[in-house]
PDB file of C-alpha atoms in Angstrom:
ATOM      1  CA  GLY A   1     -71.532-136.560   6.405  1.00  0.00           C
ATOM      2  CA  GLN A   2     -69.699-139.047   8.486  1.00  0.00           C
ATOM      3  CA  ASN A   3     -67.713-137.773  11.424  1.00  0.00           C
ATOM      4  CA  ILE A   4     -65.524-139.135  14.189  1.00  0.00           C
ATOM      5  CA  ASP A   5     -64.514-136.735  17.024  1.00  0.00           C
ATOM      6  CA  GLN A   6     -61.798-137.394  19.621  1.00  0.00           C
ATOM      7  CA  PRO A   7     -59.586-134.981  21.560  1.00  0.00           C
ATOM      8  CA  THR A   8     -56.424-133.926  19.827  1.00  0.00           C
ATOM      9  CA  GLU A   9     -54.129-134.402  22.737  1.00  0.00           C
ATOM     10  CA  MET A  10     -54.132-135.611  26.361  1.00  0.00           C
ATOM     11  CA  THR A  11     -51.557-135.746  29.078  1.00  0.00           C
ATOM     12  CA  ALA A  12     -51.494-138.152  31.939  1.00  0.00           C
ATOM     13  CA  THR A  13     -49.093-139.290  34.648  1.00  0.00           C
ATOM     14  CA  GLU A  14     -47.249-142.640  34.742  1.00  0.00           C
ATOM     15  CA  GLY A  15     -49.236-145.147  36.870  1.00  0.00           C
ATOM     16  CA  ALA A  16     -52.503-143.146  36.529  1.00  0.00           C
ATOM     17  CA  ILE A  17     -55.693-143.959  34.589  1.00  0.00           C
ATOM     18  CA  VAL A  18     -56.803-142.016  31.436  1.00  0.00           C
ATOM     19  CA  GLN A  19     -59.956-142.155  29.411  1.00  0.00           C
ATOM     20  CA  ILE A  20     -60.022-141.189  25.795  1.00  0.00           C
ATOM     21  CA  ASN A  21     -63.413-140.457  24.382  1.00  0.00           C
ATOM     22  CA  CYS A  22     -64.743-140.860  20.871  1.00  0.00           C
ATOM     23  CA  THR A  23     -68.077-139.713  19.428  1.00  0.00           C
ATOM     24  CA  TYR A  24     -69.280-140.709  16.067  1.00  0.00           C
ATOM     25  CA  GLN A  25     -71.866-139.993  13.422  1.00  0.00           C
ATOM     26  CA  THR A  26     -71.824-142.523  10.568  1.00  0.00           C
ATOM     27  CA  SER A  27     -73.970-144.039   7.877  1.00  0.00           C
ATOM     28  CA  GLY A  28     -74.752-147.241   9.652  1.00  0.00           C
ATOM     29  CA  PHE A  29     -72.661-149.015  12.288  1.00  0.00           C
ATOM     30  CA  ASN A  30     -70.820-152.305  12.115  1.00  0.00           C
ATOM     31  CA  GLY A  31     -68.360-152.016  14.917  1.00  0.00           C
ATOM     32  CA  LEU A  32     -65.957-149.620  16.519  1.00  0.00           C
ATOM     33  CA  PHE A  33     -62.193-150.129  16.711  1.00  0.00           C
ATOM     34  CA  TRP A  34     -59.407-148.604  18.774  1.00  0.00           C
ATOM     35  CA  TYR A  35     -55.893-148.658  17.384  1.00  0.00           C
ATOM     36  CA  GLN A  36     -52.566-147.579  18.926  1.00  0.00           C
ATOM     37  CA  GLN A  37     -50.049-145.880  16.687  1.00  0.00           C
ATOM     38  CA  HIS A  38     -46.541-144.993  17.800  1.00  0.00           C
ATOM     39  CA  ALA A  39     -44.807-142.157  15.857  1.00  0.00           C
ATOM     40  CA  GLY A  40     -43.570-143.421  12.524  1.00  0.00           C
ATOM     41  CA  GLU A  41     -45.161-146.805  12.820  1.00  0.00           C
ATOM     42  CA  ALA A  42     -48.393-148.400  11.510  1.00  0.00           C
ATOM     43  CA  PRO A  43     -51.430-148.766  13.747  1.00  0.00           C
ATOM     44  CA  THR A  44     -51.803-151.820  15.919  1.00  0.00           C
ATOM     45  CA  PHE A  45     -55.200-153.183  16.887  1.00  0.00           C
ATOM     46  CA  LEU A  46     -56.320-152.681  20.502  1.00  0.00           C
ATOM     47  CA  SER A  47     -60.026-153.433  20.762  1.00  0.00           C
ATOM     48  CA  TYR A  48     -63.279-153.952  18.949  1.00  0.00           C
ATOM     49  CA  ASN A  49     -66.833-153.210  20.114  1.00  0.00           C
ATOM     50  CA  VAL A  50     -69.976-154.020  18.247  1.00  0.00           C
ATOM     51  CA  LEU A  51     -72.425-154.423  21.214  1.00  0.00           C
ATOM     52  CA  ASP A  52     -73.036-151.924  24.041  1.00  0.00           C
ATOM     53  CA  GLY A  53     -70.920-152.337  27.086  1.00  0.00           C
ATOM     54  CA  LEU A  54     -67.406-152.685  28.286  1.00  0.00           C
ATOM     55  CA  GLU A  55     -64.704-154.940  26.769  1.00  0.00           C
ATOM     56  CA  GLU A  56     -61.732-155.504  29.034  1.00  0.00           C
ATOM     57  CA  LYS A  57     -58.345-156.655  27.821  1.00  0.00           C
ATOM     58  CA  GLY A  58     -55.601-156.375  30.375  1.00  0.00           C
ATOM     59  CA  ARG A  59     -54.779-152.747  31.190  1.00  0.00           C
ATOM     60  CA  PHE A  60     -56.962-151.550  28.332  1.00  0.00           C
ATOM     61  CA  SER A  61     -60.784-151.458  28.313  1.00  0.00           C
ATOM     62  CA  SER A  62     -63.129-150.038  25.704  1.00  0.00           C
ATOM     63  CA  PHE A  63     -66.772-149.039  26.120  1.00  0.00           C
ATOM     64  CA  LEU A  64     -69.488-148.558  23.604  1.00  0.00           C
ATOM     65  CA  SER A  65     -72.944-146.920  23.653  1.00  0.00           C
ATOM     66  CA  ARG A  66     -74.570-147.184  20.273  1.00  0.00           C
ATOM     67  CA  SER A  67     -77.563-145.112  21.197  1.00  0.00           C
ATOM     68  CA  LYS A  68     -75.268-142.235  22.164  1.00  0.00           C
ATOM     69  CA  GLY A  69     -72.789-142.699  19.345  1.00  0.00           C
ATOM     70  CA  TYR A  70     -70.090-142.812  21.986  1.00  0.00           C
ATOM     71  CA  SER A  71     -67.067-144.911  22.930  1.00  0.00           C
ATOM     72  CA  TYR A  72     -64.140-144.538  25.272  1.00  0.00           C
ATOM     73  CA  LEU A  73     -60.795-146.253  25.651  1.00  0.00           C
ATOM     74  CA  LEU A  74     -59.668-146.642  29.251  1.00  0.00           C
ATOM     75  CA  LEU A  75     -55.988-147.136  29.969  1.00  0.00           C
ATOM     76  CA  LYS A  76     -54.953-148.159  33.493  1.00  0.00           C
ATOM     77  CA  GLU A  77     -51.616-148.255  35.230  1.00  0.00           C
ATOM     78  CA  LEU A  78     -50.130-146.037  32.605  1.00  0.00           C
ATOM     79  CA  GLN A  79     -46.566-146.812  31.435  1.00  0.00           C
ATOM     80  CA  MET A  80     -44.297-144.556  29.497  1.00  0.00           C
ATOM     81  CA  LYS A  81     -44.546-146.896  26.509  1.00  0.00           C
ATOM     82  CA  ASP A  82     -48.225-146.010  26.316  1.00  0.00           C
ATOM     83  CA  SER A  83     -47.240-142.611  24.919  1.00  0.00           C
ATOM     84  CA  ALA A  84     -48.731-142.814  21.421  1.00  0.00           C
ATOM     85  CA  SER A  85     -51.616-141.724  19.283  1.00  0.00           C
ATOM     86  CA  TYR A  86     -54.912-143.576  19.826  1.00  0.00           C
ATOM     87  CA  LEU A  87     -57.155-143.913  16.748  1.00  0.00           C
ATOM     88  CA  CYS A  88     -60.865-144.436  16.962  1.00  0.00           C
ATOM     89  CA  ALA A  89     -62.484-145.915  13.830  1.00  0.00           C
ATOM     90  CA  VAL A  90     -66.047-146.961  12.943  1.00  0.00           C
ATOM     91  CA  ARG A  91     -67.043-149.316  10.333  1.00  0.00           C
ATOM     92  CA  ASP A  92     -70.045-148.076   8.448  1.00  0.00           C
ATOM     93  CA  SER A  93     -72.939-149.761   6.596  1.00  0.00           C
ATOM     94  CA  ASN A  94     -70.605-150.434   3.646  1.00  0.00           C
ATOM     95  CA  TYR A  95     -67.996-152.019   5.936  1.00  0.00           C
ATOM     96  CA  GLN A  96     -65.661-149.154   5.331  1.00  0.00           C
ATOM     97  CA  LEU A  97     -63.607-147.840   8.214  1.00  0.00           C
ATOM     98  CA  ILE A  98     -64.114-144.166   9.031  1.00  0.00           C
ATOM     99  CA  TRP A  99     -61.147-142.908  11.026  1.00  0.00           C
ATOM    100  CA  GLY A 100     -60.878-140.278  13.677  1.00  0.00           C
ATOM    101  CA  ALA A 101     -57.919-137.898  13.627  1.00  0.00           C
ATOM    102  CA  GLY A 102     -56.409-139.658  16.628  1.00  0.00           C
ATOM    103  CA  THR A 103     -55.632-138.582  20.224  1.00  0.00           C
ATOM    104  CA  LYS A 104     -51.932-137.970  21.055  1.00  0.00           C
ATOM    105  CA  LEU A 105     -51.380-139.251  24.631  1.00  0.00           C
ATOM    106  CA  ILE A 106     -48.361-137.873  26.428  1.00  0.00           C
ATOM    107  CA  ILE A 107     -47.313-139.724  29.585  1.00  0.00           C
ATOM    108  CA  LYS A 108     -45.265-137.827  32.150  1.00  0.00           C
ATOM    109  CA  PRO A 109     -43.168-139.474  34.894  1.00  0.00           C
TER     110      PRO A 109
ATOM    111  CA  GLY B   1     -51.664-163.442  14.673  1.00  0.00           C
ATOM    112  CA  ALA B   2     -51.924-162.420  11.008  1.00  0.00           C
ATOM    113  CA  VAL B   3     -48.886-160.630   9.547  1.00  0.00           C
ATOM    114  CA  VAL B   4     -48.742-158.139   6.770  1.00  0.00           C
ATOM    115  CA  SER B   5     -45.451-156.978   5.390  1.00  0.00           C
ATOM    116  CA  GLN B   6     -44.563-154.008   3.227  1.00  0.00           C
ATOM    117  CA  HIS B   7     -41.511-153.375   1.061  1.00  0.00           C
ATOM    118  CA  PRO B   8     -39.682-151.117   1.022  1.00  0.00           C
ATOM    119  CA  SER B   9     -39.929-149.739   4.483  1.00  0.00           C
ATOM    120  CA  TRP B  10     -38.584-146.428   3.200  1.00  0.00           C
ATOM    121  CA  VAL B  11     -37.637-145.057  -0.143  1.00  0.00           C
ATOM    122  CA  ILE B  12     -36.200-141.843  -1.555  1.00  0.00           C
ATOM    123  CA  CYS B  13     -36.858-141.039  -5.171  1.00  0.00           C
ATOM    124  CA  LYS B  14     -36.380-138.214  -7.616  1.00  0.00           C
ATOM    125  CA  SER B  15     -39.323-136.127  -8.821  1.00  0.00           C
ATOM    126  CA  GLY B  16     -40.799-137.599 -12.014  1.00  0.00           C
ATOM    127  CA  THR B  17     -39.896-141.149 -11.315  1.00  0.00           C
ATOM    128  CA  SER B  18     -42.145-144.011 -10.298  1.00  0.00           C
ATOM    129  CA  VAL B  19     -42.027-146.030  -7.079  1.00  0.00           C
ATOM    130  CA  LYS B  20     -43.640-149.395  -6.420  1.00  0.00           C
ATOM    131  CA  ILE B  21     -44.609-150.447  -2.898  1.00  0.00           C
ATOM    132  CA  GLU B  22     -45.534-154.071  -2.129  1.00  0.00           C
ATOM    133  CA  CYS B  23     -47.910-155.271   0.500  1.00  0.00           C
ATOM    134  CA  ARG B  24     -48.009-158.974   1.359  1.00  0.00           C
ATOM    135  CA  SER B  25     -50.145-161.046   3.718  1.00  0.00           C
ATOM    136  CA  LEU B  26     -47.759-163.648   5.098  1.00  0.00           C
ATOM    137  CA  ASP B  27     -49.932-166.172   6.753  1.00  0.00           C
ATOM    138  CA  PHE B  28     -53.448-165.611   5.457  1.00  0.00           C
ATOM    139  CA  GLN B  29     -55.222-164.989   2.250  1.00  0.00           C
ATOM    140  CA  ALA B  30     -56.357-161.313   1.904  1.00  0.00           C
ATOM    141  CA  THR B  31     -59.451-160.991  -0.160  1.00  0.00           C
ATOM    142  CA  THR B  32     -59.378-157.242   0.393  1.00  0.00           C
ATOM    143  CA  MET B  33     -56.446-154.863   0.889  1.00  0.00           C
ATOM    144  CA  PHE B  34     -56.599-151.220   1.726  1.00  0.00           C
ATOM    145  CA  TRP B  35     -54.086-148.536   0.989  1.00  0.00           C
ATOM    146  CA  TYR B  36     -53.750-145.474   3.241  1.00  0.00           C
ATOM    147  CA  ARG B  37     -51.721-142.347   3.256  1.00  0.00           C
ATOM    148  CA  GLN B  38     -50.835-140.512   6.378  1.00  0.00           C
ATOM    149  CA  PHE B  39     -49.257-137.075   6.574  1.00  0.00           C
ATOM    150  CA  PRO B  40     -47.426-135.943   9.719  1.00  0.00           C
ATOM    151  CA  LYS B  41     -49.658-135.483  12.663  1.00  0.00           C
ATOM    152  CA  GLN B  42     -52.718-136.394  10.646  1.00  0.00           C
ATOM    153  CA  SER B  43     -55.000-139.370  10.660  1.00  0.00           C
ATOM    154  CA  LEU B  44     -55.043-142.183   8.128  1.00  0.00           C
ATOM    155  CA  MET B  45     -56.575-141.371   4.848  1.00  0.00           C
ATOM    156  CA  LEU B  46     -57.978-144.254   2.824  1.00  0.00           C
ATOM    157  CA  MET B  47     -56.794-144.077  -0.701  1.00  0.00           C
ATOM    158  CA  ALA B  48     -58.274-147.109  -2.260  1.00  0.00           C
ATOM    159  CA  THR B  49     -59.735-150.640  -1.586  1.00  0.00           C
ATOM    160  CA  SER B  50     -58.635-153.461  -3.751  1.00  0.00           C
ATOM    161  CA  ASN B  51     -60.160-156.918  -4.059  1.00  0.00           C
ATOM    162  CA  GLU B  52     -58.195-159.741  -5.551  1.00  0.00           C
ATOM    163  CA  GLY B  53     -58.681-160.054  -9.284  1.00  0.00           C
ATOM    164  CA  SER B  54     -60.669-156.962  -9.740  1.00  0.00           C
ATOM    165  CA  LYS B  55     -60.082-153.244 -10.185  1.00  0.00           C
ATOM    166  CA  ALA B  56     -59.388-151.100  -7.125  1.00  0.00           C
ATOM    167  CA  THR B  57     -62.021-148.689  -5.823  1.00  0.00           C
ATOM    168  CA  TYR B  58     -60.479-145.326  -5.342  1.00  0.00           C
ATOM    169  CA  GLU B  59     -61.674-142.757  -2.849  1.00  0.00           C
ATOM    170  CA  GLN B  60     -62.811-139.319  -4.018  1.00  0.00           C
ATOM    171  CA  GLY B  61     -59.901-137.050  -4.872  1.00  0.00           C
ATOM    172  CA  VAL B  62     -57.423-139.935  -5.316  1.00  0.00           C
ATOM    173  CA  GLU B  63     -56.022-140.017  -8.883  1.00  0.00           C
ATOM    174  CA  LYS B  64     -56.263-143.589 -10.112  1.00  0.00           C
ATOM    175  CA  ASP B  65     -53.847-142.940 -12.969  1.00  0.00           C
ATOM    176  CA  LYS B  66     -51.253-141.689 -10.563  1.00  0.00           C
ATOM    177  CA  PHE B  67     -51.649-144.253  -7.856  1.00  0.00           C
ATOM    178  CA  LEU B  68     -51.816-147.591  -9.652  1.00  0.00           C
ATOM    179  CA  ILE B  69     -53.024-150.466  -7.581  1.00  0.00           C
ATOM    180  CA  ASN B  70     -52.667-154.137  -8.576  1.00  0.00           C
ATOM    181  CA  HIS B  71     -54.090-156.952  -6.353  1.00  0.00           C
ATOM    182  CA  ALA B  72     -52.954-159.897  -8.531  1.00  0.00           C
ATOM    183  CA  SER B  73     -53.075-162.614  -5.879  1.00  0.00           C
ATOM    184  CA  LEU B  74     -54.612-163.301  -2.494  1.00  0.00           C
ATOM    185  CA  THR B  75     -51.316-162.466  -0.793  1.00  0.00           C
ATOM    186  CA  LEU B  76     -49.990-159.466  -2.807  1.00  0.00           C
ATOM    187  CA  SER B  77     -51.099-155.995  -3.588  1.00  0.00           C
ATOM    188  CA  THR B  78     -48.902-153.331  -5.091  1.00  0.00           C
ATOM    189  CA  LEU B  79     -49.236-149.579  -5.123  1.00  0.00           C
ATOM    190  CA  THR B  80     -47.216-147.650  -7.771  1.00  0.00           C
ATOM    191  CA  VAL B  81     -46.806-144.000  -7.439  1.00  0.00           C
ATOM    192  CA  THR B  82     -46.217-142.733 -10.937  1.00  0.00           C
ATOM    193  CA  SER B  83     -44.441-139.470 -11.850  1.00  0.00           C
ATOM    194  CA  ALA B  84     -43.804-138.751  -8.163  1.00  0.00           C
ATOM    195  CA  HIS B  85     -43.765-135.207  -6.962  1.00  0.00           C
ATOM    196  CA  PRO B  86     -42.520-133.865  -3.597  1.00  0.00           C
ATOM    197  CA  GLU B  87     -46.105-133.438  -2.445  1.00  0.00           C
ATOM    198  CA  ASP B  88     -46.491-137.280  -2.716  1.00  0.00           C
ATOM    199  CA  SER B  89     -44.048-137.516   0.146  1.00  0.00           C
ATOM    200  CA  SER B  90     -45.915-139.360   2.866  1.00  0.00           C
ATOM    201  CA  PHE B  91     -46.264-142.512   4.959  1.00  0.00           C
ATOM    202  CA  TYR B  92     -48.096-145.165   2.923  1.00  0.00           C
ATOM    203  CA  ILE B  93     -49.745-148.003   4.894  1.00  0.00           C
ATOM    204  CA  CYS B  94     -51.483-151.026   3.631  1.00  0.00           C
ATOM    205  CA  SER B  95     -53.873-153.255   5.518  1.00  0.00           C
ATOM    206  CA  ALA B  96     -55.741-156.445   4.845  1.00  0.00           C
ATOM    207  CA  HIS B  97     -58.502-158.603   6.035  1.00  0.00           C
ATOM    208  CA  SER B  98     -59.456-162.105   5.034  1.00  0.00           C
ATOM    209  CA  GLY B  99     -63.203-161.945   5.426  1.00  0.00           C
ATOM    210  CA  THR B 100     -65.250-162.412   2.234  1.00  0.00           C
ATOM    211  CA  SER B 101     -68.245-160.586   3.585  1.00  0.00           C
ATOM    212  CA  GLY B 102     -66.520-158.060   5.870  1.00  0.00           C
ATOM    213  CA  PHE B 103     -67.417-160.006   9.080  1.00  0.00           C
ATOM    214  CA  ASP B 104     -63.762-160.688   9.713  1.00  0.00           C
ATOM    215  CA  TYR B 105     -63.582-157.607  11.823  1.00  0.00           C
ATOM    216  CA  GLU B 106     -59.913-156.947  12.190  1.00  0.00           C
ATOM    217  CA  GLN B 107     -57.721-155.245   9.583  1.00  0.00           C
ATOM    218  CA  TYR B 108     -54.128-156.189   9.880  1.00  0.00           C
ATOM    219  CA  PHE B 109     -51.755-153.313   9.066  1.00  0.00           C
ATOM    220  CA  GLY B 110     -48.409-153.490   7.397  1.00  0.00           C
ATOM    221  CA  PRO B 111     -45.476-151.534   8.958  1.00  0.00           C
ATOM    222  CA  GLY B 112     -45.818-148.740   6.398  1.00  0.00           C
ATOM    223  CA  THR B 113     -43.547-147.262   3.757  1.00  0.00           C
ATOM    224  CA  ARG B 114     -42.053-143.802   4.119  1.00  0.00           C
ATOM    225  CA  LEU B 115     -41.756-142.169   0.743  1.00  0.00           C
ATOM    226  CA  THR B 116     -39.618-139.084   0.248  1.00  0.00           C
ATOM    227  CA  VAL B 117     -39.599-137.409  -3.222  1.00  0.00           C
ATOM    228  CA  THR B 118     -36.791-134.978  -3.797  1.00  0.00           C
TER     229      THR B 118
END
C-alpha cells in the first residue's frame, strides 16, 4: 500500500528553527509537495521537489532524497503566524496526490 | 497566481435535503478538478477526480450516487451532496490544475465549504 508518515504534532519557539520530516512509500514518484493549512482554511502551496536536494524559498526550505523516500520542510525565524498544520503529499505514478495526515506545528512565544 | 473559488463558503441544511457546492477556476482553465473531504483534525481525503466533459472517477468507498459531480466546463465543477445526513457534515475542498498531462505540478485549492447537516 501507499503510505506517507509525518509527526502528528511539533512545538517550537518563536524565532527558532524547526524541521518537519516526511517519509513515504508510494507506487512511483512524480514529485513531493508541502502545503500549509491553517485551521478552518484550505491548504496553500509551499514547495515542490522532484529532484534530490534542497529548494529554498525565503524562510522555508524543502529537502528531498528519493533513494531514502524522505523529505523535510525547514522553517526558519519562526513567527506566530506559522502555527498551522503542514501537509506532505507525494504524486504517484498515476499523478495522484497521496496525502500525509499533517503535522500540527505549535509556536510558543 | 491561479485562483479557485468555492461557493458557498458554509452551508447548513436539514437531513434529507440536497446541497450543491460550486468550484470555479477564475483565471485559468482547469482540465482536472479534485474534490476532497476533511474531517476535524484529519488529513485531506480525495473523494473524486473530474475531467471536463467526462464522468468523474470516484475513490473507493465514495458513493457516486450520493456525491454527484459535474464538470461541465473548463472553469466549473459542482459537487451535489444528495439526501444529506449528519455524518456528511465536513469541510469540502476542491482543487484544480490546468495541465493536460499532469506535468503542471501545482494544484490550486479553493477556500473550502463547511457543510453542517442538522
